[in-house]
mmCIF file of C-alpha atoms and ligand atoms in Angstrom:
data_model
loop_
_atom_site.group_PDB
_atom_site.id
_atom_site.type_symbol
_atom_site.label_atom_id
_atom_site.label_comp_id
_atom_site.label_asym_id
_atom_site.label_seq_id
_atom_site.Cartn_x
_atom_site.Cartn_y
_atom_site.Cartn_z
ATOM 1 C CA UNK A 1 0.000 0.000 0.000
ATOM 2 C CA UNK A 2 1.459 3.330 -0.930
ATOM 3 C CA UNK A 3 1.720 6.343 1.329
ATOM 4 C CA UNK A 4 -1.422 8.365 1.885
ATOM 5 C CA UNK A 5 -1.871 12.097 1.375
ATOM 6 C CA UNK A 6 -4.361 14.500 2.879
ATOM 7 C CA UNK A 7 -5.623 16.769 0.117
ATOM 8 C CA UNK A 8 -5.829 20.454 0.942
ATOM 9 C CA UNK A 9 -8.583 22.618 -0.586
ATOM 10 C CA UNK A 10 -5.824 24.403 -2.547
ATOM 11 C CA UNK A 11 -5.239 21.156 -4.455
ATOM 12 C CA UNK A 12 -1.923 20.461 -2.717
ATOM 13 C CA UNK A 13 -1.230 17.004 -1.300
ATOM 14 C CA UNK A 14 0.060 16.939 2.279
ATOM 15 C CA UNK A 15 1.730 13.646 3.232
ATOM 16 C CA UNK A 16 -0.437 12.113 5.963
ATOM 17 C CA UNK A 17 2.566 11.175 8.081
ATOM 18 C CA UNK A 18 4.887 14.033 8.912
ATOM 19 C CA UNK A 19 7.934 14.591 11.076
ATOM 20 C CA UNK A 20 7.432 16.594 14.291
ATOM 21 C CA UNK A 21 10.432 18.539 15.535
ATOM 22 C CA UNK A 22 9.425 20.189 18.832
ATOM 23 C CA UNK A 23 11.934 19.697 21.665
ATOM 24 C CA UNK A 24 14.595 18.222 19.418
ATOM 25 C CA UNK A 25 17.929 19.892 20.166
ATOM 26 C CA UNK A 26 19.964 21.318 17.295
ATOM 27 C CA UNK A 27 22.605 18.576 17.515
ATOM 28 C CA UNK A 28 20.132 15.695 17.562
ATOM 29 C CA UNK A 29 17.864 17.297 14.973
ATOM 30 C CA UNK A 30 20.562 17.612 12.316
ATOM 31 C CA UNK A 31 21.193 13.884 12.206
ATOM 32 C CA UNK A 32 17.543 13.027 13.005
ATOM 33 C CA UNK A 33 16.252 15.047 10.048
ATOM 34 C CA UNK A 34 18.814 13.457 7.740
ATOM 35 C CA UNK A 35 17.631 10.050 8.945
ATOM 36 C CA UNK A 36 13.987 11.078 8.607
ATOM 37 C CA UNK A 37 14.495 12.156 4.993
ATOM 38 C CA UNK A 38 16.331 8.856 4.322
ATOM 39 C CA UNK A 39 13.323 6.950 5.752
ATOM 40 C CA UNK A 40 10.962 8.802 3.430
ATOM 41 C CA UNK A 41 9.528 11.643 5.544
ATOM 42 C CA UNK A 42 8.642 14.546 3.272
ATOM 43 C CA UNK A 43 6.266 16.522 5.514
ATOM 44 C CA UNK A 44 8.276 18.468 8.113
ATOM 45 C CA UNK A 45 6.554 20.334 10.942
ATOM 46 C CA UNK A 46 8.283 23.148 12.787
ATOM 47 C CA UNK A 47 7.506 26.537 14.352
ATOM 48 C CA UNK A 48 9.440 29.704 14.965
ATOM 49 C CA UNK A 49 9.090 29.121 18.725
ATOM 50 C CA UNK A 50 10.796 25.706 18.446
ATOM 51 C CA UNK A 51 13.937 27.691 17.567
ATOM 52 C CA UNK A 52 15.149 24.958 15.233
ATOM 53 C CA UNK A 53 14.242 26.353 11.802
ATOM 54 C CA UNK A 54 17.885 27.181 11.027
ATOM 55 C CA UNK A 55 19.032 23.580 11.512
ATOM 56 C CA UNK A 56 16.117 22.313 9.454
ATOM 57 C CA UNK A 57 16.961 24.854 6.743
ATOM 58 C CA UNK A 58 20.595 23.751 6.725
ATOM 59 C CA UNK A 59 19.694 20.080 6.232
ATOM 60 C CA UNK A 60 17.006 20.780 3.617
ATOM 61 C CA UNK A 61 19.419 22.964 1.652
ATOM 62 C CA UNK A 62 21.985 20.154 1.553
ATOM 63 C CA UNK A 63 19.369 17.742 0.209
ATOM 64 C CA UNK A 64 18.029 20.256 -2.323
ATOM 65 C CA UNK A 65 21.469 21.431 -3.508
ATOM 66 C CA UNK A 66 22.697 17.872 -3.977
ATOM 67 C CA UNK A 67 19.643 17.052 -6.089
ATOM 68 C CA UNK A 68 18.581 14.248 -3.739
ATOM 69 C CA UNK A 69 15.308 16.108 -3.287
ATOM 70 C CA UNK A 70 13.329 18.552 -5.353
ATOM 71 C CA UNK A 71 11.517 21.370 -3.587
ATOM 72 C CA UNK A 72 8.166 20.085 -4.810
ATOM 73 C CA UNK A 73 8.827 16.746 -3.069
ATOM 74 C CA UNK A 74 8.763 18.485 0.317
ATOM 75 C CA UNK A 75 5.875 19.761 2.409
ATOM 76 C CA UNK A 76 7.225 22.233 4.970
ATOM 77 C CA UNK A 77 5.028 23.699 7.696
ATOM 78 C CA UNK A 78 5.889 26.420 10.167
ATOM 79 C CA UNK A 79 3.947 28.763 12.436
ATOM 80 C CA UNK A 80 3.493 32.394 13.376
ATOM 81 C CA UNK A 81 4.513 32.711 17.066
ATOM 82 C CA UNK A 82 2.140 34.123 19.725
ATOM 83 C CA UNK A 83 4.353 37.243 19.842
ATOM 84 C CA UNK A 84 3.648 37.690 16.129
ATOM 85 C CA UNK A 85 -0.127 37.739 16.511
ATOM 86 C CA UNK A 86 -0.299 41.386 15.512
ATOM 87 C CA UNK A 87 -1.215 42.335 11.929
ATOM 88 C CA UNK A 88 1.881 44.507 11.503
ATOM 89 C CA UNK A 89 4.205 41.645 12.567
ATOM 90 C CA UNK A 90 2.878 38.756 10.475
ATOM 91 C CA UNK A 91 5.152 39.413 7.506
ATOM 92 C CA UNK A 92 8.213 40.087 9.656
ATOM 93 C CA UNK A 93 7.902 36.721 11.434
ATOM 94 C CA UNK A 94 6.993 34.893 8.223
ATOM 95 C CA UNK A 95 10.106 36.259 6.523
ATOM 96 C CA UNK A 96 12.240 35.343 9.523
ATOM 97 C CA UNK A 97 11.026 31.718 9.270
ATOM 98 C CA UNK A 98 11.411 31.569 5.494
ATOM 99 C CA UNK A 99 14.978 32.912 5.717
ATOM 100 C CA UNK A 100 15.930 30.484 8.512
ATOM 101 C CA UNK A 101 14.482 27.576 6.518
ATOM 102 C CA UNK A 102 16.344 28.840 3.403
ATOM 103 C CA UNK A 103 13.220 28.358 1.303
ATOM 104 C CA UNK A 104 11.427 30.501 -1.236
ATOM 105 C CA UNK A 105 7.972 29.468 -0.099
ATOM 106 C CA UNK A 106 6.257 27.470 2.625
ATOM 107 C CA UNK A 107 3.740 24.738 1.903
ATOM 108 C CA UNK A 108 1.632 25.686 4.902
ATOM 109 C CA UNK A 109 1.851 28.596 7.334
ATOM 110 C CA UNK A 110 -0.233 28.405 10.513
ATOM 111 C CA UNK A 111 -1.191 30.876 13.223
ATOM 112 C CA UNK A 112 0.289 28.912 16.136
ATOM 113 C CA UNK A 113 -2.162 30.008 18.839
ATOM 114 C CA UNK A 114 -5.277 32.184 19.071
ATOM 115 C CA UNK A 115 -3.839 34.109 22.039
ATOM 116 C CA UNK A 116 -1.080 36.682 21.681
ATOM 117 C CA UNK A 117 1.939 37.772 23.658
ATOM 118 C CA UNK A 118 3.113 41.345 23.737
ATOM 119 C CA UNK A 119 5.879 41.927 21.244
ATOM 120 C CA UNK A 120 9.205 42.326 23.019
ATOM 121 C CA UNK A 121 12.235 42.542 20.726
ATOM 122 C CA UNK A 122 14.371 39.398 21.037
ATOM 123 C CA UNK A 123 12.037 37.653 23.518
ATOM 124 C CA UNK A 124 9.520 35.133 22.215
ATOM 125 C CA UNK A 125 8.207 34.333 25.705
ATOM 126 C CA UNK A 126 7.906 37.654 27.570
ATOM 127 C CA UNK A 127 6.903 37.335 31.227
ATOM 128 C CA UNK A 128 6.592 39.634 34.244
ATOM 129 C CA UNK A 129 8.507 39.247 37.522
ATOM 130 C CA UNK A 130 5.947 36.624 38.708
ATOM 131 C CA UNK A 131 6.605 34.494 35.645
ATOM 132 C CA UNK A 132 3.230 35.363 34.100
ATOM 133 C CA UNK A 133 3.114 35.795 30.343
ATOM 134 C CA UNK A 134 2.702 39.327 29.038
ATOM 135 C CA UNK A 135 -0.436 38.767 27.012
ATOM 136 C CA UNK A 136 -1.753 41.279 24.525
ATOM 137 C CA UNK A 137 -5.500 41.346 25.048
ATOM 138 C CA UNK A 138 -6.252 43.292 21.856
ATOM 139 C CA UNK A 139 -5.778 40.359 19.502
ATOM 140 C CA UNK A 140 -7.680 40.866 16.259
ATOM 141 C CA UNK A 141 -7.948 37.523 14.459
ATOM 142 C CA UNK A 142 -9.599 38.982 11.385
ATOM 143 C CA UNK A 143 -6.892 41.614 10.852
ATOM 144 C CA UNK A 144 -4.156 38.980 11.366
ATOM 145 C CA UNK A 145 -5.888 36.626 8.933
ATOM 146 C CA UNK A 146 -5.961 39.357 6.253
ATOM 147 C CA UNK A 147 -2.154 39.464 6.463
ATOM 148 C CA UNK A 148 -2.024 35.673 6.203
ATOM 149 C CA UNK A 149 -4.222 35.829 3.086
ATOM 150 C CA UNK A 150 -1.735 38.184 1.448
ATOM 151 C CA UNK A 151 1.038 35.605 1.953
ATOM 152 C CA UNK A 152 -1.023 33.006 0.115
ATOM 153 C CA UNK A 153 -2.019 35.504 -2.609
ATOM 154 C CA UNK A 154 1.664 36.173 -3.252
ATOM 155 C CA UNK A 155 2.549 32.469 -3.375
ATOM 156 C CA UNK A 156 4.883 32.811 -0.393
ATOM 157 C CA UNK A 157 2.708 30.400 1.576
ATOM 158 C CA UNK A 158 1.006 27.853 -0.662
ATOM 159 C CA UNK A 159 -1.643 27.366 2.021
ATOM 160 C CA UNK A 160 -2.545 29.007 5.333
ATOM 161 C CA UNK A 161 -4.204 27.667 8.442
ATOM 162 C CA UNK A 162 -4.703 27.688 12.177
ATOM 163 C CA UNK A 163 -3.504 25.840 15.238
ATOM 164 C CA UNK A 164 -5.100 25.505 18.682
ATOM 165 C CA UNK A 165 -8.168 27.519 17.627
ATOM 166 C CA UNK A 166 -11.595 26.473 18.937
ATOM 167 C CA UNK A 167 -14.820 26.160 16.924
ATOM 168 C CA UNK A 168 -16.005 29.686 17.687
ATOM 169 C CA UNK A 169 -12.675 31.174 16.613
ATOM 170 C CA UNK A 170 -12.487 29.087 13.426
ATOM 171 C CA UNK A 171 -16.055 29.971 12.493
ATOM 172 C CA UNK A 172 -15.361 33.673 12.890
ATOM 173 C CA UNK A 173 -12.299 33.433 10.621
ATOM 174 C CA UNK A 174 -14.238 31.414 8.023
ATOM 175 C CA UNK A 175 -17.154 33.863 8.089
ATOM 176 C CA UNK A 176 -14.819 36.781 7.408
ATOM 177 C CA UNK A 177 -12.154 35.196 5.216
ATOM 178 C CA UNK A 178 -11.546 35.733 1.538
ATOM 179 C CA UNK A 179 -9.057 32.821 1.585
ATOM 180 C CA UNK A 180 -10.373 30.032 3.831
ATOM 181 C CA UNK A 181 -8.083 28.158 6.225
ATOM 182 C CA UNK A 182 -6.777 24.957 4.620
ATOM 183 C CA UNK A 183 -5.735 23.205 7.800
ATOM 184 C CA UNK A 184 -6.175 23.104 11.555
ATOM 185 C CA UNK A 185 -3.383 21.632 13.658
ATOM 186 C CA UNK A 186 -4.574 20.459 17.080
ATOM 187 C CA UNK A 187 -3.784 17.952 19.779
ATOM 188 C CA UNK A 188 -5.331 14.658 18.701
ATOM 189 C CA UNK A 189 -4.706 11.076 19.832
ATOM 190 C CA UNK A 190 -6.740 8.057 20.882
ATOM 191 C CA UNK A 191 -7.589 9.503 24.321
ATOM 192 C CA UNK A 192 -8.585 12.839 22.763
ATOM 193 C CA UNK A 193 -10.033 12.078 19.361
ATOM 194 C CA UNK A 194 -11.553 15.539 18.850
ATOM 195 C CA UNK A 195 -14.681 14.103 17.182
ATOM 196 C CA UNK A 196 -16.838 17.294 17.306
ATOM 197 C CA UNK A 197 -14.029 19.584 16.139
ATOM 198 C CA UNK A 198 -13.023 17.214 13.328
ATOM 199 C CA UNK A 199 -16.650 17.044 12.131
ATOM 200 C CA UNK A 200 -16.944 20.838 12.315
ATOM 201 C CA UNK A 201 -13.806 21.256 10.176
ATOM 202 C CA UNK A 202 -14.863 18.577 7.721
ATOM 203 C CA UNK A 203 -18.057 20.512 7.022
ATOM 204 C CA UNK A 204 -15.918 23.565 6.236
ATOM 205 C CA UNK A 205 -13.401 21.663 4.083
ATOM 206 C CA UNK A 206 -10.585 22.277 6.597
ATOM 207 C CA UNK A 207 -8.084 19.422 6.842
ATOM 208 C CA UNK A 208 -6.750 18.335 10.233
ATOM 209 C CA UNK A 209 -3.249 17.613 11.459
ATOM 210 C CA UNK A 210 -2.867 15.743 14.746
ATOM 211 C CA UNK A 211 -0.138 16.996 17.020
ATOM 212 C CA UNK A 212 1.070 14.921 19.962
ATOM 213 C CA UNK A 213 -0.394 11.836 18.205
ATOM 214 C CA UNK A 214 1.439 9.544 20.620
ATOM 215 C CA UNK A 215 0.346 11.479 23.687
ATOM 216 C CA UNK A 216 3.447 13.675 23.834
ATOM 217 C CA UNK A 217 5.824 12.664 26.575
ATOM 218 C CA UNK A 218 7.253 16.152 26.173
ATOM 219 C CA UNK A 219 4.045 17.834 27.304
ATOM 220 C CA UNK A 220 3.185 15.211 29.925
ATOM 221 C CA UNK A 221 6.556 15.828 31.577
ATOM 222 C CA UNK A 222 5.593 19.540 31.956
ATOM 223 C CA UNK A 223 2.204 18.515 33.313
ATOM 224 C CA UNK A 224 3.720 16.136 35.864
ATOM 225 C CA UNK A 225 5.558 19.126 37.320
ATOM 226 C CA UNK A 226 2.113 20.714 37.830
ATOM 227 C CA UNK A 227 0.964 17.570 39.667
ATOM 228 C CA UNK A 228 -1.106 16.243 36.761
ATOM 229 C CA UNK A 229 -0.658 12.797 35.369
ATOM 230 C CA UNK A 230 -1.835 11.216 32.136
ATOM 231 C CA UNK A 231 -2.178 7.560 31.214
ATOM 232 C CA UNK A 232 0.438 6.323 28.747
ATOM 233 C CA UNK A 233 -1.178 5.652 25.371
ATOM 234 C CA UNK A 234 1.641 3.395 24.293
ATOM 235 C CA UNK A 235 0.987 0.866 27.074
ATOM 236 C CA UNK A 236 -2.799 0.797 26.789
ATOM 237 C CA UNK A 237 -3.814 -2.926 26.845
ATOM 238 C CA UNK A 238 -6.306 -2.542 23.970
ATOM 239 C CA UNK A 239 -3.621 -0.938 21.798
ATOM 240 C CA UNK A 240 -1.067 -3.584 22.793
ATOM 241 C CA UNK A 241 -3.497 -6.398 21.960
ATOM 242 C CA UNK A 242 -4.236 -4.927 18.521
ATOM 243 C CA UNK A 243 -0.512 -4.307 17.951
ATOM 244 C CA UNK A 244 0.194 -7.977 18.661
ATOM 245 C CA UNK A 245 -2.529 -9.102 16.261
ATOM 246 C CA UNK A 246 -1.079 -7.072 13.351
ATOM 247 C CA UNK A 247 2.574 -7.681 14.279
ATOM 248 C CA UNK A 248 3.049 -3.903 14.705
ATOM 249 C CA UNK A 249 4.144 -1.649 17.559
ATOM 250 C CA UNK A 250 1.733 0.295 19.780
ATOM 251 C CA UNK A 251 2.931 3.536 18.170
ATOM 252 C CA UNK A 252 2.118 2.220 14.703
ATOM 253 C CA UNK A 253 -1.443 1.340 15.758
ATOM 254 C CA UNK A 254 -1.975 4.790 17.289
ATOM 255 C CA UNK A 255 -0.738 6.518 14.127
ATOM 256 C CA UNK A 256 -2.553 4.205 11.732
ATOM 257 C CA UNK A 257 -5.836 4.876 13.549
ATOM 258 C CA UNK A 258 -5.405 8.639 13.001
ATOM 259 C CA UNK A 259 -4.353 8.372 9.356
ATOM 260 C CA UNK A 260 -7.203 5.979 8.590
ATOM 261 C CA UNK A 261 -9.577 8.768 9.724
ATOM 262 C CA UNK A 262 -8.182 10.978 6.921
ATOM 263 C CA UNK A 263 -6.184 13.036 9.427
ATOM 264 C CA UNK A 264 -2.470 13.811 9.128
ATOM 265 C CA UNK A 265 -0.181 12.979 12.082
ATOM 266 C CA UNK A 266 3.205 14.470 12.927
ATOM 267 C CA UNK A 267 4.913 12.262 15.544
ATOM 268 C CA UNK A 268 8.248 13.516 16.814
ATOM 269 C CA UNK A 269 11.121 11.089 17.191
ATOM 270 C CA UNK A 270 14.842 11.631 17.073
ATOM 271 C CA UNK A 271 15.403 7.901 17.539
ATOM 272 C CA UNK A 272 16.207 6.202 14.241
ATOM 273 C CA UNK A 273 14.343 2.992 14.993
ATOM 274 C CA UNK A 274 11.180 4.736 16.257
ATOM 275 C CA UNK A 275 11.056 7.290 13.437
ATOM 276 C CA UNK A 276 11.329 4.416 10.933
ATOM 277 C CA UNK A 277 8.492 2.564 12.640
ATOM 278 C CA UNK A 278 6.298 5.651 12.794
ATOM 279 C CA UNK A 279 6.249 6.109 9.020
ATOM 280 C CA UNK A 280 5.959 2.398 8.310
ATOM 281 C CA UNK A 281 2.166 2.273 8.656
ATOM 282 C CA UNK A 282 1.074 2.027 5.052
ATOM 283 C CA UNK A 283 1.258 -1.746 4.557
ATOM 284 C CA UNK A 284 -1.712 -2.661 6.748
ATOM 285 C CA UNK A 285 -5.222 -1.509 7.486
ATOM 286 C CA UNK A 286 -7.133 -1.684 10.766
ATOM 287 C CA UNK A 287 -10.334 -3.712 10.455
ATOM 288 C CA UNK A 288 -13.681 -2.019 11.254
ATOM 289 C CA UNK A 289 -13.902 -4.038 14.526
ATOM 290 C CA UNK A 290 -10.433 -2.900 15.629
ATOM 291 C CA UNK A 291 -11.213 0.685 14.660
ATOM 292 C CA UNK A 292 -14.278 0.539 16.912
ATOM 293 C CA UNK A 293 -12.163 -0.778 19.781
ATOM 294 C CA UNK A 294 -9.748 2.153 19.402
ATOM 295 C CA UNK A 295 -12.595 4.640 18.889
ATOM 296 C CA UNK A 296 -13.950 3.535 22.271
ATOM 297 C CA UNK A 297 -10.778 4.678 24.052
ATOM 298 C CA UNK A 298 -11.734 8.320 23.495
ATOM 299 C CA UNK A 299 -11.988 10.243 26.792
ATOM 300 C CA UNK A 300 -13.264 13.398 25.131
ATOM 301 C CA UNK A 301 -12.148 16.633 26.773
ATOM 302 C CA UNK A 302 -10.692 14.657 29.744
ATOM 303 C CA UNK A 303 -8.080 13.275 27.354
ATOM 304 C CA UNK A 304 -6.608 16.692 26.570
ATOM 305 C CA UNK A 305 -2.946 16.886 27.602
ATOM 306 C CA UNK A 306 -1.938 20.271 26.194
ATOM 307 C CA UNK A 307 -4.131 22.938 27.801
ATOM 308 C CA UNK A 308 -1.214 25.385 28.090
ATOM 309 C CA UNK A 309 -1.547 25.339 31.898
ATOM 310 C CA UNK A 310 2.266 25.341 31.961
ATOM 311 C CA UNK A 311 2.181 28.900 30.531
ATOM 312 C CA UNK A 312 1.234 30.976 33.586
ATOM 313 C CA UNK A 313 -1.293 33.759 33.035
ATOM 314 C CA UNK A 314 -2.396 32.711 29.556
ATOM 315 C CA UNK A 315 -5.975 31.981 30.560
ATOM 316 C CA UNK A 316 -6.364 35.737 31.143
ATOM 317 C CA UNK A 317 -6.282 36.281 27.393
ATOM 318 C CA UNK A 318 -9.808 36.788 25.941
ATOM 319 C CA UNK A 319 -8.971 34.413 23.076
ATOM 320 C CA UNK A 320 -7.690 31.601 25.321
ATOM 321 C CA UNK A 321 -9.239 28.675 23.426
ATOM 322 C CA UNK A 322 -9.945 25.977 26.019
HETATM 323 P P1 NAP B 1 4.384 12.992 20.206
HETATM 324 O O1 NAP B 1 4.859 12.969 18.810
HETATM 325 O O2 NAP B 1 3.034 12.457 20.531
HETATM 326 O O3 NAP B 1 5.404 12.232 21.140
HETATM 327 C C1 NAP B 1 6.770 12.425 21.054
HETATM 328 C C2 NAP B 1 7.437 11.573 22.117
HETATM 329 O O4 NAP B 1 7.185 10.178 21.883
HETATM 330 C C3 NAP B 1 8.924 11.736 22.150
HETATM 331 O O5 NAP B 1 9.305 11.677 23.517
HETATM 332 C C4 NAP B 1 9.467 10.529 21.383
HETATM 333 O O6 NAP B 1 10.726 10.175 21.898
HETATM 334 C C5 NAP B 1 8.422 9.467 21.696
HETATM 335 N N1 NAP B 1 8.178 8.531 20.584
HETATM 336 C C6 NAP B 1 8.134 8.822 19.259
HETATM 337 N N2 NAP B 1 7.818 7.718 18.548
HETATM 338 C C7 NAP B 1 7.646 6.727 19.426
HETATM 339 C C8 NAP B 1 7.307 5.345 19.308
HETATM 340 N N3 NAP B 1 7.063 4.793 18.117
HETATM 341 N N4 NAP B 1 7.231 4.603 20.440
HETATM 342 C C9 NAP B 1 7.479 5.164 21.648
HETATM 343 N N5 NAP B 1 7.798 6.460 21.836
HETATM 344 C C10 NAP B 1 7.872 7.230 20.740
HETATM 345 O O7 NAP B 1 4.440 14.468 20.822
HETATM 346 P P2 NAP B 1 4.818 15.940 20.389
HETATM 347 O O8 NAP B 1 6.276 16.056 20.096
HETATM 348 O O9 NAP B 1 4.205 16.812 21.415
HETATM 349 O O10 NAP B 1 3.975 16.178 19.066
HETATM 350 C C11 NAP B 1 4.479 15.911 17.776
HETATM 351 C C12 NAP B 1 4.768 17.173 16.998
HETATM 352 O O11 NAP B 1 3.603 17.979 16.897
HETATM 353 C C13 NAP B 1 5.787 18.126 17.654
HETATM 354 O O12 NAP B 1 7.105 17.674 17.532
HETATM 355 C C14 NAP B 1 5.481 19.408 16.921
HETATM 356 O O13 NAP B 1 6.081 19.382 15.641
HETATM 357 C C15 NAP B 1 3.961 19.348 16.834
HETATM 358 N N6 NAP B 1 3.282 20.054 17.961
HETATM 359 C C16 NAP B 1 2.530 21.160 17.659
HETATM 360 C C17 NAP B 1 1.895 21.868 18.674
HETATM 361 C C18 NAP B 1 1.089 23.086 18.335
HETATM 362 O O14 NAP B 1 0.764 23.864 19.254
HETATM 363 N N7 NAP B 1 0.718 23.278 17.091
HETATM 364 C C19 NAP B 1 2.001 21.442 20.016
HETATM 365 C C20 NAP B 1 2.749 20.302 20.284
HETATM 366 C C21 NAP B 1 3.366 19.605 19.246
HETATM 367 P P3 NAP B 1 12.009 9.872 20.926
HETATM 368 O O15 NAP B 1 12.302 11.138 20.174
HETATM 369 O O16 NAP B 1 13.073 9.521 21.892
HETATM 370 O O17 NAP B 1 11.584 8.736 20.037
#
């Protein structure tokens, strides 16, 4: 079975299995991205706030210059940071990302979060003396979206979209947009299957990308510091039983379940063996009975891991989404 794409309303094909890069250090990411490209990853997910676009750009340039890859083979996604959620700063941050990635265009540019930080030169995470984020409460989604539309008009971003927005916020953008969002990137995994939001987006022809598709040990480690614990998806007995039946790993079952719903997934791994496994999910199909078993693991809102509680003071922003 060949690899699956998720088709954007622009006509572009986004590979359903992408490579997440959050929390990968520069040193590990350079060799990890080389390995990922060797294993066949072509959809790369980053963000200006991950502070790794320069390393990604360096590796991509080597592959493009050597002719091992053509630009059109790649699908590169990055995101406008919360400090850039001001209409006059959209282009500045977009250009900064494009330059760091050493590309002439992005395949998809997302607004990373619906809330905004105050813009402080050289500080992507401005806080006060109590460690609370300096939020900018005057965020104007429609005015920001107009700037995003211009990037797509000019071909600098082949598609534009949103991340971490809720239904109300997405609806307002759609109702006022000339260029509709092509994609929504949100937390999505078997414990938090986002059924209502996925249905809402489907009706509006917005594709979905699942972040933290394996339950994100990165985020859960933050949450543990706040005294909150989350069950480990990868050791769920139902998942392990299905994995055994298909001769696959737990991670492969979790990812296959997402992709079989027509949703893209962007697991992060810097481990060669695990990244290989994560993209090797196109030679089997979950049966309807097994899909139902996995569907039944959904905890709804209780399954959400990433509620940004680790960013103090954010819930004071009027556009805090959850
Ligand atoms: P994730 O992909 O669900 O989990 C990553 C963790 O799982 C890493 O600790 C990784 O460790 C481990 N892992 C990977 N494959 C595995 C496997 N097959 N078996 C066991 N463990 C495995 O979490 P995430 O990094 O939070 O999310 C993925 C990507 O989504 C991010 O990298 C980022 O690109 C994006 N993201 C976006 C947002 C947003 O706000 N838009 C938020 C969070 C994440 P090793 O590296 O050691 O394998």
